[in-house]
Amino acid sequence: MKKLMKNGKKAVAGLVLTMLVVCMVSSVAQGAVDRYGSRKKDSKGYYSYTKVSAYDDRGYACNLKVGAQIVGGEWSYWEGKGIVDVRSKSVSFFADARHNYRIGSGDKVTWIQN
């Protein structure tokens, strides 16, 4: 019974340490991300405009790939660090504006905002 309790304590201690490490790593990966998207009009019709800023929790600029699209049109992309903005090509019809960004090699985040 003593051996079982001793092994159980080790397992719980290991689990707690693992959780602490995971929490510390995820807090380092997180930072400030601000995103903005809109549908705008010019002389050729409507276009999508996307602006994203991303910094890690230490204040360093993140690598970004930012995209903008009017539904039915082509995606336009721009890459950079810290603050990146892009506008899509104009289309002659009224449609939703799509936006996306990717930080480094992470997952792409896509949303519709008019």
PDB file of C-alpha atoms in Angstrom:
ATOM      1  CA  MET A   1       0.000   0.000   0.000  1.00  0.00           C
ATOM      2  CA  LYS A   2       2.859   2.379   0.860  1.00  0.00           C
ATOM      3  CA  LYS A   3       4.466   1.685  -2.523  1.00  0.00           C
ATOM      4  CA  LEU A   4       1.191   2.434  -4.304  1.00  0.00           C
ATOM      5  CA  MET A   5       0.814   5.748  -2.458  1.00  0.00           C
ATOM      6  CA  LYS A   6       4.416   6.693  -3.201  1.00  0.00           C
ATOM      7  CA  ASN A   7       3.961   5.983  -6.928  1.00  0.00           C
ATOM      8  CA  GLY A   8       0.657   7.868  -6.909  1.00  0.00           C
ATOM      9  CA  LYS A   9       2.342  10.943  -5.425  1.00  0.00           C
ATOM     10  CA  LYS A  10       5.033  10.809  -8.111  1.00  0.00           C
ATOM     11  CA  ALA A  11       2.395  10.564 -10.834  1.00  0.00           C
ATOM     12  CA  VAL A  12       0.481  13.560  -9.451  1.00  0.00           C
ATOM     13  CA  ALA A  13       3.699  15.594  -9.111  1.00  0.00           C
ATOM     14  CA  GLY A  14       4.648  14.732 -12.701  1.00  0.00           C
ATOM     15  CA  LEU A  15       1.202  15.748 -13.935  1.00  0.00           C
ATOM     16  CA  VAL A  16       1.355  19.075 -12.099  1.00  0.00           C
ATOM     17  CA  LEU A  17       4.829  19.824 -13.500  1.00  0.00           C
ATOM     18  CA  THR A  18       3.678  18.959 -17.019  1.00  0.00           C
ATOM     19  CA  MET A  19       0.689  21.278 -16.690  1.00  0.00           C
ATOM     20  CA  LEU A  20       2.935  24.107 -15.467  1.00  0.00           C
ATOM     21  CA  VAL A  21       5.272  23.676 -18.445  1.00  0.00           C
ATOM     22  CA  VAL A  22       2.350  23.638 -20.903  1.00  0.00           C
ATOM     23  CA  CYS A  23       0.885  26.791 -19.374  1.00  0.00           C
ATOM     24  CA  MET A  24       4.246  28.572 -19.508  1.00  0.00           C
ATOM     25  CA  VAL A  25       4.837  27.633 -23.147  1.00  0.00           C
ATOM     26  CA  SER A  26       1.351  28.719 -24.221  1.00  0.00           C
ATOM     27  CA  SER A  27       1.763  32.082 -22.487  1.00  0.00           C
ATOM     28  CA  VAL A  28       5.008  32.690 -24.369  1.00  0.00           C
ATOM     29  CA  ALA A  29       3.307  31.865 -27.664  1.00  0.00           C
ATOM     30  CA  GLN A  30       0.453  34.259 -26.984  1.00  0.00           C
ATOM     31  CA  GLY A  31       0.684  37.952 -27.510  1.00  0.00           C
ATOM     32  CA  ALA A  32      -1.329  40.838 -28.821  1.00  0.00           C
ATOM     33  CA  VAL A  33      -3.175  40.375 -32.126  1.00  0.00           C
ATOM     34  CA  ASP A  34      -5.422  43.118 -33.458  1.00  0.00           C
ATOM     35  CA  ARG A  35      -7.353  42.554 -36.664  1.00  0.00           C
ATOM     36  CA  TYR A  36      -9.517  44.816 -38.767  1.00  0.00           C
ATOM     37  CA  GLY A  37     -11.456  44.140 -41.940  1.00  0.00           C
ATOM     38  CA  SER A  38     -13.863  46.135 -44.041  1.00  0.00           C
ATOM     39  CA  ARG A  39     -15.608  46.368 -47.400  1.00  0.00           C
ATOM     40  CA  LYS A  40     -14.903  49.638 -49.174  1.00  0.00           C
ATOM     41  CA  LYS A  41     -15.923  51.261 -52.430  1.00  0.00           C
ATOM     42  CA  ASP A  42     -13.834  52.956 -55.085  1.00  0.00           C
ATOM     43  CA  SER A  43     -14.440  54.083 -58.688  1.00  0.00           C
ATOM     44  CA  LYS A  44     -14.171  50.466 -59.950  1.00  0.00           C
ATOM     45  CA  GLY A  45     -16.603  48.960 -57.420  1.00  0.00           C
ATOM     46  CA  TYR A  46     -16.069  47.203 -54.097  1.00  0.00           C
ATOM     47  CA  TYR A  47     -12.918  45.844 -52.475  1.00  0.00           C
ATOM     48  CA  SER A  48     -11.892  44.180 -49.232  1.00  0.00           C
ATOM     49  CA  TYR A  49      -9.349  45.782 -46.876  1.00  0.00           C
ATOM     50  CA  THR A  50      -7.576  43.839 -44.111  1.00  0.00           C
ATOM     51  CA  LYS A  51      -5.134  45.106 -41.474  1.00  0.00           C
ATOM     52  CA  VAL A  52      -3.532  42.902 -38.802  1.00  0.00           C
ATOM     53  CA  SER A  53      -0.963  43.681 -36.126  1.00  0.00           C
ATOM     54  CA  ALA A  54       0.695  40.921 -34.111  1.00  0.00           C
ATOM     55  CA  TYR A  55       3.335  41.048 -31.400  1.00  0.00           C
ATOM     56  CA  ASP A  56       4.429  38.342 -28.971  1.00  0.00           C
ATOM     57  CA  ASP A  57       4.283  38.839 -25.208  1.00  0.00           C
ATOM     58  CA  ARG A  58       7.849  40.205 -25.224  1.00  0.00           C
ATOM     59  CA  GLY A  59       6.904  42.924 -27.717  1.00  0.00           C
ATOM     60  CA  TYR A  60       8.618  41.418 -30.768  1.00  0.00           C
ATOM     61  CA  ALA A  61       6.842  41.715 -34.120  1.00  0.00           C
ATOM     62  CA  CYS A  62       5.447  38.442 -35.479  1.00  0.00           C
ATOM     63  CA  ASN A  63       5.807  37.259 -39.078  1.00  0.00           C
ATOM     64  CA  LEU A  64       2.425  37.695 -40.780  1.00  0.00           C
ATOM     65  CA  LYS A  65       0.746  36.726 -44.021  1.00  0.00           C
ATOM     66  CA  VAL A  66      -2.469  38.727 -44.474  1.00  0.00           C
ATOM     67  CA  GLY A  67      -5.180  38.232 -47.106  1.00  0.00           C
ATOM     68  CA  ALA A  68      -8.217  40.121 -48.433  1.00  0.00           C
ATOM     69  CA  GLN A  69     -10.953  39.027 -50.849  1.00  0.00           C
ATOM     70  CA  ILE A  70     -14.330  40.178 -52.100  1.00  0.00           C
ATOM     71  CA  VAL A  71     -16.440  37.035 -52.550  1.00  0.00           C
ATOM     72  CA  GLY A  72     -16.334  36.186 -56.235  1.00  0.00           C
ATOM     73  CA  GLY A  73     -12.956  37.876 -56.694  1.00  0.00           C
ATOM     74  CA  GLU A  74      -9.360  36.798 -56.136  1.00  0.00           C
ATOM     75  CA  TRP A  75      -7.487  36.673 -52.840  1.00  0.00           C
ATOM     76  CA  SER A  76      -4.730  39.260 -52.454  1.00  0.00           C
ATOM     77  CA  TYR A  77      -1.901  38.583 -49.957  1.00  0.00           C
ATOM     78  CA  TRP A  78       0.890  40.557 -48.348  1.00  0.00           C
ATOM     79  CA  GLU A  79       3.601  39.433 -45.925  1.00  0.00           C
ATOM     80  CA  GLY A  80       5.560  41.327 -43.317  1.00  0.00           C
ATOM     81  CA  LYS A  81       6.306  41.766 -39.616  1.00  0.00           C
ATOM     82  CA  GLY A  82       4.322  43.545 -36.925  1.00  0.00           C
ATOM     83  CA  ILE A  83       1.634  45.440 -38.862  1.00  0.00           C
ATOM     84  CA  VAL A  84       0.525  44.276 -42.316  1.00  0.00           C
ATOM     85  CA  ASP A  85      -2.342  45.540 -44.464  1.00  0.00           C
ATOM     86  CA  VAL A  86      -3.640  44.512 -47.881  1.00  0.00           C
ATOM     87  CA  ARG A  87      -6.536  45.337 -50.182  1.00  0.00           C
ATOM     88  CA  SER A  88      -8.133  43.071 -52.725  1.00  0.00           C
ATOM     89  CA  LYS A  89      -8.782  43.880 -56.346  1.00  0.00           C
ATOM     90  CA  SER A  90     -12.055  45.664 -56.972  1.00  0.00           C
ATOM     91  CA  VAL A  91     -15.150  43.923 -58.333  1.00  0.00           C
ATOM     92  CA  SER A  92     -18.121  45.651 -59.931  1.00  0.00           C
ATOM     93  CA  PHE A  93     -20.745  43.944 -57.741  1.00  0.00           C
ATOM     94  CA  PHE A  94     -21.700  44.176 -54.056  1.00  0.00           C
ATOM     95  CA  ALA A  95     -20.426  41.182 -52.038  1.00  0.00           C
ATOM     96  CA  ASP A  96     -19.092  40.157 -48.623  1.00  0.00           C
ATOM     97  CA  ALA A  97     -15.499  40.970 -47.704  1.00  0.00           C
ATOM     98  CA  ARG A  98     -13.347  38.061 -46.483  1.00  0.00           C
ATOM     99  CA  HIS A  99     -10.165  38.456 -44.493  1.00  0.00           C
ATOM    100  CA  ASN A 100      -7.473  36.134 -43.190  1.00  0.00           C
ATOM    101  CA  TYR A 101      -4.077  36.038 -41.545  1.00  0.00           C
ATOM    102  CA  ARG A 102      -1.459  33.521 -40.510  1.00  0.00           C
ATOM    103  CA  ILE A 103       1.214  34.070 -37.872  1.00  0.00           C
ATOM    104  CA  GLY A 104       4.424  32.304 -38.875  1.00  0.00           C
ATOM    105  CA  SER A 105       3.570  28.761 -39.891  1.00  0.00           C
ATOM    106  CA  GLY A 106       0.476  28.623 -37.638  1.00  0.00           C
ATOM    107  CA  ASP A 107      -3.128  28.032 -38.577  1.00  0.00           C
ATOM    108  CA  LYS A 108      -4.889  30.459 -40.899  1.00  0.00           C
ATOM    109  CA  VAL A 109      -7.623  32.563 -39.259  1.00  0.00           C
ATOM    110  CA  THR A 110     -10.413  33.595 -41.668  1.00  0.00           C
ATOM    111  CA  TRP A 111     -13.437  35.813 -41.037  1.00  0.00           C
ATOM    112  CA  ILE A 112     -16.058  37.908 -42.828  1.00  0.00           C
ATOM    113  CA  GLN A 113     -16.358  41.563 -41.832  1.00  0.00           C
ATOM    114  CA  ASN A 114     -18.014  44.240 -43.960  1.00  0.00           C
TER     115      ASN A 114
END
